[in-house]
Amino acid sequence: MSGRARLTLFAALATLLTSWSLTPLVQSAGWLLQAALLLAVQSAVGAGARRVPLARSLTVAAQALVSLVLLAFLFLGKGESTGQGPLAYLVTDFGGLFQRGVQDVSEFAIPAPLTDGIRLLLLSGVLLIGLLVDTLAVTARTAAAAGLPLLALYSVAAGLSGGGKASWFSFLLAGCGFLMMLLAEGRDRLAQWGRVFGAAPRERVSAASGLGGGEGGQATAPVRTGRRIGVVALGIALAVPAALPALGGGLLGARGEEGGGSGAGGTISAVNPLVSLQSSLNAQDNRVVLKYRTDNPQQSEQYLRILALDEFNGVKWEASGRALTDVPQPLPTPPGLSPAVRAGAIEVRTSVSAADTYTQRYLPMPYPATRVEIGGKWRFEPEGRTLVGDQLGRDKFQNVQGAMYTVGSLLLKPTAQQLSKAPEPEAGIVAEYTKLPDNLPPVVAETARQVTQGSKDNYTRAVKLQDYFAVTGGFRYNTKTASGTGSAAVARFLADKEGFCVHFAFSMAAMSRSLGIPARVAVGFTPGEKQADGSVNVSMRDAHAWPELYFQGVGWTRFEPTPRSGLTVPDYSRPQAQAPQPSAPAPLPSQNTPAPSPAPSTADDCPPELRKLGECGAAAPAAGSSGGGGPSAATIAVWAVVALAVLGLPLLPLLWRTRLRARRLGSGEVLAAWRELGDAAWDVGVAPDGALSPRRAAARVADLGRLDAEASAAVHRVAGAVERSLYAPPGAEVSYPGLSSDVLLARAGLLSAVSRRSRLRALLLPRSAARLSWAASRRWTAVTSSVSTRLTAVRLRLPLRGRG
């Protein structure tokens, strides 16, 4: 293997080893194998272009073009089809998939699922770094500068992942890859000066030179010294940060898990879990986070509640800091629950298993829970009836990840009469849960009074508020709306009448408090989708927020103001003469279905996000479009042409040489045949020498081409024919009927005398193709000379002015 080929190999290997540092960012490392294959092709294209040779700019352009084509074929059909032809695919579909990957990165927590968009970003980034490394290290011959792209790749990966237990291993791989690339370049540079940078026989090199090989062909002193320096440098980089407290844990320091609390373990912190709720609803990858089985006869009422946000400070809703206790068994009676309502409840048992990727610190449970069976360290917050993970160490807390637990809960069935005749709540409940910030816009309370005008009790007011948002108010469900949580966001939502569950829950809770009804906001999951085996899957898009209103004798009661497909309002909030409900029951809530509005939405008005999720209904097929949903015949034909062009590109030199050979030999001219014989020798490495006579040139071809006797005789016969053609007297006829056969015989001998690799090079990348560039250069020179001559003639014919 040549020095440049070895350097190409180690440059690609350095990029691949550094890319390992990106694996903690996603859940699957399967993309790394694809990156390795794409890097191999990209490096092979660069190596072939440098052997031709092409200019440096053309070499980089060829690598970039092939990489782009490979990515386009790899992700064909992954994006939304919005146009016809390759150009439309690259500009719209491919660009849209890239944009979706950027959105996925902003939505998902680390480790993120390996969506098509994120996979495209990873592969594109690795190929870009690989192209920069190959350009700097091999094409530009500056391997030291190639460490900058590698450092950028590792820095981005380490910064996003925050270190971790395996970060030292990623650093070790990246460092080893860079050092191997430097060593390969050093060997190549030294070999160009004629010195052997490696093992050498002891009898050829003296021991005093420092270059002699040891017994068994061991590495020479410069190689051993370089390796020792590399090992020491890597050891210092790994050990020093761990030894110096000022640098923290360094690469060996472990990364703390998601906390979300104060770290004291004695109170629940005022955190806001709604930060990622909108991202969950908009997630492209609808991964399952919880699975459960339950004996609940009303599965549509099986909401999994995480915690309650009970404090509204004008900026956001949040959970107030409250004291935590040990988890009692059984849990205490829910606040405000009377014996009459308790007697009509049903005991429900639910077994839940959490995914390994779900790291929520709060335990999702049906409300109100009466008993919890779970391992680990958990604490209980009595007011919100929430279980929160206890502190396990420095910046490390118990979480739900991979947990399996069982919850006993009550399915409460209060009647409308019980709720409408509920007595006044306790003064402490009213004082705490009707607080509103001073900056709440007056329109919130005014709208609440207008909507509930004529109501005689809090229950009727609550039902009217729910119906106002879900049915009669003309609100639309849209997860793309900005997720503001402050007072101004509530007023803006009432004016725009568009938002998602956060806006509906916050607005109804604030309006209820303005009417004197104790209210708070609960966060958790809707019931999920029932499977064929009886289990239920709860996914990212089932994340939800809803208001809870307090009624004495019933306690905290769920209402559903969000007009989202698949959600059902509770039975107790349906009066006997209730208007049509916001939606029909469905096992899986749909994400972005618009709410009922005065004018029905058409497929043309549906945003792309909703159309992608199937929430826009059946659209009429476009005229001339295929009904199968697949690519059209025109698209297939265009892609077939592109594929044939890409596959046929390497065969163009072979086809050109074959056609040229047939034309030269078919003409019967001796000089044309002699030129073909010279090009055949040039293709296998015997460069032409125009200073030699035909006889001396034939001897040189036979000698350097290592021809056998028969092929050598054929070359000399062709050379003799050339001499007779050049030096025969005028009028003499020179006949040579076996000219073509001798040229083909000599060519076969030249090809058989070289290695398989050289033979393949002579066929696919013939050196004589340089004649094309020479011919193009001559034509360009002739064109420019002709244009220059004509311009000069025109200028000379112009009259001269200003001559004194």
Short mmCIF file of C-alpha atoms in Angstrom, two decimals, residues 391-755:
data_model
loop_
_atom_site.label_atom_id
_atom_site.label_comp_id
_atom_site.label_asym_id
_atom_site.label_seq_id
_atom_site.Cartn_x
_atom_site.Cartn_y
_atom_site.Cartn_z
CA GLN A 391 -32.30 12.00 46.33
CA LEU A 392 -29.86 9.12 45.78
CA GLY A 393 -26.61 11.07 45.74
CA ARG A 394 -25.04 14.23 44.48
CA ASP A 395 -27.21 15.53 41.64
CA LYS A 396 -28.84 12.13 41.35
CA PHE A 397 -32.49 11.30 42.06
CA GLN A 398 -34.79 8.33 41.88
CA ASN A 399 -36.84 8.34 38.67
CA VAL A 400 -39.39 6.27 36.79
CA GLN A 401 -36.91 4.86 34.28
CA GLY A 402 -37.58 1.15 33.74
CA ALA A 403 -39.78 0.95 36.89
CA MET A 404 -42.58 -1.62 37.34
CA TYR A 405 -45.22 -0.72 39.90
CA THR A 406 -48.84 -1.36 40.91
CA VAL A 407 -51.33 1.32 41.91
CA GLY A 408 -54.66 0.96 43.65
CA SER A 409 -57.03 3.85 42.95
CA LEU A 410 -60.67 4.93 43.11
CA LEU A 411 -62.93 5.42 40.11
CA LEU A 412 -65.18 8.15 41.51
CA LYS A 413 -68.69 8.49 40.08
CA PRO A 414 -70.20 11.67 41.51
CA THR A 415 -73.56 12.70 40.14
CA ALA A 416 -74.47 16.10 38.77
CA GLN A 417 -76.81 16.53 41.72
CA GLN A 418 -74.02 15.83 44.23
CA LEU A 419 -71.79 18.37 42.57
CA SER A 420 -74.45 21.06 42.18
CA LYS A 421 -75.48 20.72 45.83
CA ALA A 422 -71.90 20.59 47.15
CA PRO A 423 -71.46 22.75 50.27
CA GLU A 424 -69.06 25.67 50.40
CA PRO A 425 -65.39 24.57 50.56
CA GLU A 426 -63.32 25.19 53.63
CA ALA A 427 -62.00 28.71 54.02
CA GLY A 428 -58.38 27.58 53.76
CA ILE A 429 -59.01 25.81 50.46
CA VAL A 430 -60.78 28.85 49.02
CA ALA A 431 -58.06 31.25 50.19
CA GLU A 432 -55.22 29.19 48.72
CA TYR A 433 -56.71 27.98 45.46
CA THR A 434 -58.49 31.13 44.32
CA LYS A 435 -55.41 33.37 44.37
CA LEU A 436 -54.83 35.32 41.17
CA PRO A 437 -51.93 37.62 40.29
CA ASP A 438 -52.43 41.35 40.21
CA ASN A 439 -51.35 41.52 36.57
CA LEU A 440 -54.17 39.27 35.35
CA PRO A 441 -55.92 41.16 32.51
CA PRO A 442 -59.53 42.15 33.34
CA VAL A 443 -60.75 40.39 30.20
CA VAL A 444 -60.23 37.01 31.90
CA ALA A 445 -62.70 37.67 34.73
CA GLU A 446 -65.10 39.55 32.43
CA THR A 447 -65.21 36.63 29.98
CA ALA A 448 -65.80 34.20 32.85
CA ARG A 449 -68.75 36.24 34.12
CA GLN A 450 -70.25 36.55 30.64
CA VAL A 451 -69.96 32.82 29.93
CA THR A 452 -71.46 31.77 33.28
CA GLN A 453 -74.14 34.44 33.43
CA GLY A 454 -77.32 33.13 35.06
CA SER A 455 -75.64 30.15 36.79
CA LYS A 456 -76.72 29.51 40.38
CA ASP A 457 -73.92 27.21 41.62
CA ASN A 458 -70.25 26.49 41.01
CA TYR A 459 -70.94 23.21 39.25
CA THR A 460 -73.10 24.86 36.58
CA ARG A 461 -70.43 27.56 36.14
CA ALA A 462 -67.75 24.91 35.69
CA VAL A 463 -69.78 23.05 33.06
CA LYS A 464 -70.46 26.27 31.14
CA LEU A 465 -66.75 27.15 31.15
CA GLN A 466 -65.92 23.65 29.87
CA ASP A 467 -68.52 23.87 27.10
CA TYR A 468 -67.35 27.37 26.17
CA PHE A 469 -63.87 26.08 25.38
CA ALA A 470 -64.84 22.67 23.99
CA VAL A 471 -68.03 23.36 22.03
CA THR A 472 -69.57 26.80 21.81
CA GLY A 473 -66.64 29.25 21.89
CA GLY A 474 -65.15 28.50 18.46
CA PHE A 475 -61.72 27.49 19.82
CA ARG A 476 -59.28 25.47 17.71
CA TYR A 477 -56.75 22.90 18.89
CA ASN A 478 -53.26 23.62 17.54
CA THR A 479 -50.02 22.38 19.09
CA LYS A 480 -47.93 24.81 17.02
CA THR A 481 -49.19 27.80 19.02
CA ALA A 482 -46.56 29.44 21.23
CA SER A 483 -46.78 27.88 24.69
CA GLY A 484 -46.94 31.00 26.84
CA THR A 485 -48.06 30.44 30.44
CA GLY A 486 -48.35 33.93 31.91
CA SER A 487 -51.31 36.24 32.37
CA ALA A 488 -50.80 37.88 29.00
CA ALA A 489 -50.80 34.44 27.34
CA VAL A 490 -54.24 33.69 28.81
CA ALA A 491 -55.65 36.97 27.45
CA ARG A 492 -54.03 36.35 24.06
CA PHE A 493 -55.48 32.84 23.94
CA LEU A 494 -59.00 34.16 24.66
CA ALA A 495 -58.59 36.60 21.76
CA ASP A 496 -56.95 34.26 19.22
CA LYS A 497 -59.02 31.21 20.25
CA GLU A 498 -56.27 28.81 19.20
CA GLY A 499 -53.93 26.70 21.32
CA PHE A 500 -53.37 23.28 22.84
CA CYS A 501 -54.14 21.62 26.17
CA VAL A 502 -51.89 23.95 28.21
CA HIS A 503 -53.83 27.03 27.09
CA PHE A 504 -57.24 25.44 27.69
CA ALA A 505 -56.31 24.10 31.13
CA PHE A 506 -54.61 27.31 32.31
CA SER A 507 -57.41 29.53 31.03
CA MET A 508 -60.24 27.51 32.58
CA ALA A 509 -58.38 27.29 35.89
CA ALA A 510 -57.75 31.05 35.96
CA MET A 511 -61.33 31.86 35.00
CA SER A 512 -62.64 29.41 37.65
CA ARG A 513 -60.54 31.12 40.30
CA SER A 514 -61.92 34.50 39.22
CA LEU A 515 -65.40 33.10 39.95
CA GLY A 516 -64.36 31.89 43.41
CA ILE A 517 -64.05 28.20 42.47
CA PRO A 518 -60.85 26.56 43.83
CA ALA A 519 -58.85 25.33 40.83
CA ARG A 520 -55.45 23.97 39.83
CA VAL A 521 -53.88 22.35 36.75
CA ALA A 522 -52.97 18.67 36.55
CA VAL A 523 -50.27 17.30 34.23
CA GLY A 524 -49.98 13.73 33.01
CA PHE A 525 -51.17 11.41 30.26
CA THR A 526 -54.49 10.60 28.64
CA PRO A 527 -55.61 6.94 28.81
CA GLY A 528 -53.57 5.74 25.80
CA GLU A 529 -54.29 3.06 23.20
CA LYS A 530 -55.53 -0.40 24.07
CA GLN A 531 -53.67 -3.29 22.44
CA ALA A 532 -54.92 -6.67 21.23
CA ASP A 533 -53.50 -8.46 24.29
CA GLY A 534 -55.43 -6.22 26.69
CA SER A 535 -52.52 -3.98 27.65
CA VAL A 536 -52.51 -0.22 27.02
CA ASN A 537 -49.69 1.80 25.46
CA VAL A 538 -49.13 5.40 26.55
CA SER A 539 -46.98 7.37 24.11
CA MET A 540 -45.36 10.78 23.88
CA ARG A 541 -48.35 12.37 22.19
CA ASP A 542 -50.62 11.31 25.03
CA ALA A 543 -49.04 13.99 27.22
CA HIS A 544 -51.82 16.25 28.47
CA ALA A 545 -52.83 18.98 30.92
CA TRP A 546 -56.31 19.48 32.37
CA PRO A 547 -57.96 21.61 35.10
CA GLU A 548 -59.01 20.20 38.46
CA LEU A 549 -61.78 22.03 40.36
CA TYR A 550 -62.54 21.47 44.04
CA PHE A 551 -66.05 20.53 45.26
CA GLN A 552 -66.64 19.80 48.92
CA GLY A 553 -67.73 16.18 49.34
CA VAL A 554 -66.12 15.09 46.05
CA GLY A 555 -62.67 16.62 46.28
CA TRP A 556 -60.55 17.56 43.30
CA THR A 557 -62.57 16.87 40.13
CA ARG A 558 -61.30 16.61 36.58
CA PHE A 559 -62.82 18.67 33.76
CA GLU A 560 -61.94 18.48 30.05
CA PRO A 561 -62.08 21.81 28.16
CA THR A 562 -59.63 20.79 25.38
CA PRO A 563 -61.39 20.13 22.03
CA ARG A 564 -59.00 17.38 21.04
CA SER A 565 -60.08 14.34 19.08
CA GLY A 566 -60.32 11.23 21.23
CA LEU A 567 -60.84 13.02 24.55
CA THR A 568 -64.11 12.50 26.43
CA VAL A 569 -65.64 14.84 28.96
CA PRO A 570 -66.41 13.17 32.30
CA ASP A 571 -69.91 11.72 32.78
CA TYR A 572 -70.58 13.96 35.79
CA SER A 573 -70.06 17.09 33.66
CA ARG A 574 -72.82 16.16 31.22
CA PRO A 575 -76.21 17.60 32.19
CA GLN A 576 -79.27 15.75 30.94
CA ALA A 577 -79.86 18.32 28.15
CA GLN A 578 -76.19 18.55 27.21
CA ALA A 579 -75.22 19.81 23.76
CA PRO A 580 -73.16 17.55 21.48
CA GLN A 581 -69.82 16.63 23.01
CA PRO A 582 -66.55 17.99 21.65
CA SER A 583 -65.59 14.61 20.23
CA ALA A 584 -66.44 10.96 20.26
CA PRO A 585 -64.53 8.51 22.45
CA ALA A 586 -61.50 6.97 20.81
CA PRO A 587 -58.77 4.78 22.25
CA LEU A 588 -55.89 7.00 21.09
CA PRO A 589 -55.99 10.81 21.27
CA SER A 590 -55.12 12.37 17.97
CA GLN A 591 -52.61 15.16 18.00
CA ASN A 592 -53.53 18.10 15.87
CA THR A 593 -57.21 17.79 14.88
CA PRO A 594 -58.81 21.23 14.67
CA ALA A 595 -61.58 21.93 17.13
CA PRO A 596 -65.17 22.36 15.98
CA SER A 597 -65.58 25.75 14.38
CA PRO A 598 -68.41 27.59 12.62
CA ALA A 599 -66.95 26.80 9.21
CA PRO A 600 -65.62 23.30 8.51
CA SER A 601 -61.97 23.06 7.60
CA THR A 602 -61.10 21.84 4.14
CA ALA A 603 -58.16 19.77 3.09
CA ASP A 604 -56.65 22.78 1.33
CA ASP A 605 -56.67 24.77 4.58
CA CYS A 606 -55.06 21.98 6.58
CA PRO A 607 -51.46 22.68 7.67
CA PRO A 608 -48.76 20.21 6.56
CA GLU A 609 -48.20 19.05 10.16
CA LEU A 610 -51.86 17.98 10.47
CA ARG A 611 -51.94 16.41 7.04
CA LYS A 612 -48.83 14.38 7.92
CA LEU A 613 -50.58 12.94 10.99
CA GLY A 614 -53.74 12.08 9.05
CA GLU A 615 -55.89 14.64 10.85
CA CYS A 616 -57.30 16.41 7.78
CA GLY A 617 -59.60 13.77 6.44
CA ALA A 618 -59.43 12.21 3.00
CA ALA A 619 -58.24 14.67 0.40
CA ALA A 620 -59.44 14.43 -3.16
CA PRO A 621 -56.74 13.01 -5.41
CA ALA A 622 -55.06 15.52 -7.68
CA ALA A 623 -55.71 15.27 -11.39
CA GLY A 624 -53.24 13.03 -13.08
CA SER A 625 -51.79 11.68 -9.84
CA SER A 626 -51.48 7.99 -9.24
CA GLY A 627 -53.89 6.47 -6.81
CA GLY A 628 -51.50 3.99 -5.26
CA GLY A 629 -49.71 6.48 -3.06
CA GLY A 630 -46.32 5.54 -4.53
CA PRO A 631 -44.08 7.48 -6.89
CA SER A 632 -45.39 8.21 -10.36
CA ALA A 633 -44.07 6.60 -13.51
CA ALA A 634 -42.34 9.82 -14.50
CA THR A 635 -40.54 9.95 -11.16
CA ILE A 636 -39.42 6.34 -11.49
CA ALA A 637 -38.17 6.99 -15.01
CA VAL A 638 -36.21 10.06 -13.96
CA TRP A 639 -34.63 8.24 -11.05
CA ALA A 640 -33.77 5.31 -13.32
CA VAL A 641 -31.98 7.69 -15.67
CA VAL A 642 -30.12 9.24 -12.74
CA ALA A 643 -29.13 5.81 -11.45
CA LEU A 644 -27.87 4.72 -14.87
CA ALA A 645 -25.90 7.96 -15.17
CA VAL A 646 -24.29 7.49 -11.75
CA LEU A 647 -23.48 3.85 -12.41
CA GLY A 648 -22.26 4.53 -15.94
CA LEU A 649 -20.00 7.44 -15.00
CA PRO A 650 -17.02 5.20 -14.07
CA LEU A 651 -17.42 3.35 -17.37
CA LEU A 652 -17.10 6.44 -19.58
CA PRO A 653 -13.28 6.21 -19.97
CA LEU A 654 -13.58 2.52 -20.87
CA LEU A 655 -16.26 3.24 -23.47
CA TRP A 656 -14.24 6.12 -24.91
CA ARG A 657 -11.09 4.03 -25.28
CA THR A 658 -13.01 1.14 -26.85
CA ARG A 659 -14.61 3.42 -29.44
CA LEU A 660 -11.32 5.20 -30.17
CA ARG A 661 -9.49 1.87 -30.60
CA ALA A 662 -12.11 0.60 -33.02
CA ARG A 663 -11.94 3.79 -35.10
CA ARG A 664 -8.14 3.78 -35.27
CA LEU A 665 -7.79 0.12 -36.21
CA GLY A 666 -10.76 0.24 -38.57
CA SER A 667 -9.21 3.00 -40.63
CA GLY A 668 -6.34 0.75 -41.78
CA GLU A 669 -3.83 3.59 -41.40
CA VAL A 670 -0.43 2.56 -40.04
CA LEU A 671 0.18 5.76 -38.08
CA ALA A 672 -3.26 5.54 -36.40
CA ALA A 673 -2.51 1.94 -35.39
CA TRP A 674 0.94 3.00 -34.09
CA ARG A 675 -0.71 5.74 -31.99
CA GLU A 676 -3.13 3.15 -30.55
CA LEU A 677 -0.22 0.86 -29.65
CA GLY A 678 1.51 3.75 -27.88
CA ASP A 679 -1.65 4.57 -25.90
CA ALA A 680 -2.07 0.91 -24.91
CA ALA A 681 1.47 0.95 -23.51
CA TRP A 682 0.78 4.29 -21.79
CA ASP A 683 -2.31 2.86 -20.08
CA VAL A 684 -0.19 0.22 -18.33
CA GLY A 685 2.45 2.72 -17.24
CA VAL A 686 4.86 2.97 -20.20
CA ALA A 687 4.73 6.71 -20.92
CA PRO A 688 5.32 7.76 -24.57
CA ASP A 689 8.63 9.28 -25.63
CA GLY A 690 8.35 11.29 -28.84
CA ALA A 691 12.14 11.69 -29.17
CA LEU A 692 12.69 8.02 -30.06
CA SER A 693 12.56 6.45 -33.50
CA PRO A 694 9.88 3.83 -34.15
CA ARG A 695 12.40 1.00 -33.80
CA ARG A 696 13.82 2.35 -30.48
CA ALA A 697 10.30 3.06 -29.21
CA ALA A 698 9.25 -0.53 -29.99
CA ALA A 699 12.26 -1.89 -28.11
CA ARG A 700 11.41 0.35 -25.14
CA VAL A 701 7.78 -0.85 -25.07
CA ALA A 702 8.82 -4.49 -25.26
CA ASP A 703 11.39 -4.02 -22.48
CA LEU A 704 9.35 -1.92 -20.01
CA GLY A 705 6.13 -3.79 -20.78
CA ARG A 706 7.83 -7.16 -20.08
CA LEU A 707 6.38 -8.64 -23.27
CA ASP A 708 6.85 -12.23 -24.31
CA ALA A 709 8.47 -13.17 -27.61
CA GLU A 710 5.23 -13.29 -29.62
CA ALA A 711 3.92 -9.93 -28.38
CA SER A 712 7.37 -8.35 -28.76
CA ALA A 713 7.56 -9.52 -32.36
CA ALA A 714 4.13 -8.01 -33.04
CA VAL A 715 5.31 -4.63 -31.66
CA HIS A 716 8.42 -4.71 -33.88
CA ARG A 717 6.32 -5.61 -36.97
CA VAL A 718 4.10 -2.57 -36.34
CA ALA A 719 7.20 -0.38 -35.87
CA GLY A 720 8.65 -1.70 -39.17
CA ALA A 721 5.40 -0.84 -40.94
CA VAL A 722 5.61 2.69 -39.53
CA GLU A 723 9.17 3.12 -40.84
CA ARG A 724 8.18 1.87 -44.28
CA SER A 725 5.19 4.21 -44.29
CA LEU A 726 7.33 7.19 -43.31
CA TYR A 727 10.39 6.54 -45.41
CA ALA A 728 9.09 4.67 -48.49
CA PRO A 729 9.71 6.41 -51.82
CA PRO A 730 6.83 8.38 -53.28
CA GLY A 731 4.30 6.25 -55.07
CA ALA A 732 5.31 3.04 -53.31
CA GLU A 733 2.41 1.04 -51.86
CA VAL A 734 2.79 -0.32 -48.33
CA SER A 735 0.48 -3.24 -47.58
CA TYR A 736 0.08 -4.59 -44.04
CA PRO A 737 -3.00 -6.83 -43.78
CA GLY A 738 -2.23 -8.04 -40.21
CA LEU A 739 -1.85 -4.56 -38.68
CA SER A 740 -4.93 -4.68 -36.40
CA SER A 741 -4.17 -8.21 -35.22
CA ASP A 742 -0.60 -7.28 -34.23
CA VAL A 743 -1.79 -4.20 -32.28
CA LEU A 744 -4.40 -6.25 -30.38
CA LEU A 745 -1.81 -9.00 -29.73
CA ALA A 746 0.65 -6.44 -28.33
CA ARG A 747 -2.08 -4.87 -26.17
CA ALA A 748 -3.06 -8.26 -24.75
CA GLY A 749 0.59 -8.92 -23.88
CA LEU A 750 0.90 -5.56 -22.12
CA LEU A 751 -2.22 -6.20 -20.02
CA SER A 752 -1.22 -9.77 -19.11
CA ALA A 753 2.20 -8.61 -17.86
CA VAL A 754 0.84 -6.29 -15.15
CA SER A 755 -1.02 -6.97 -11.92
#
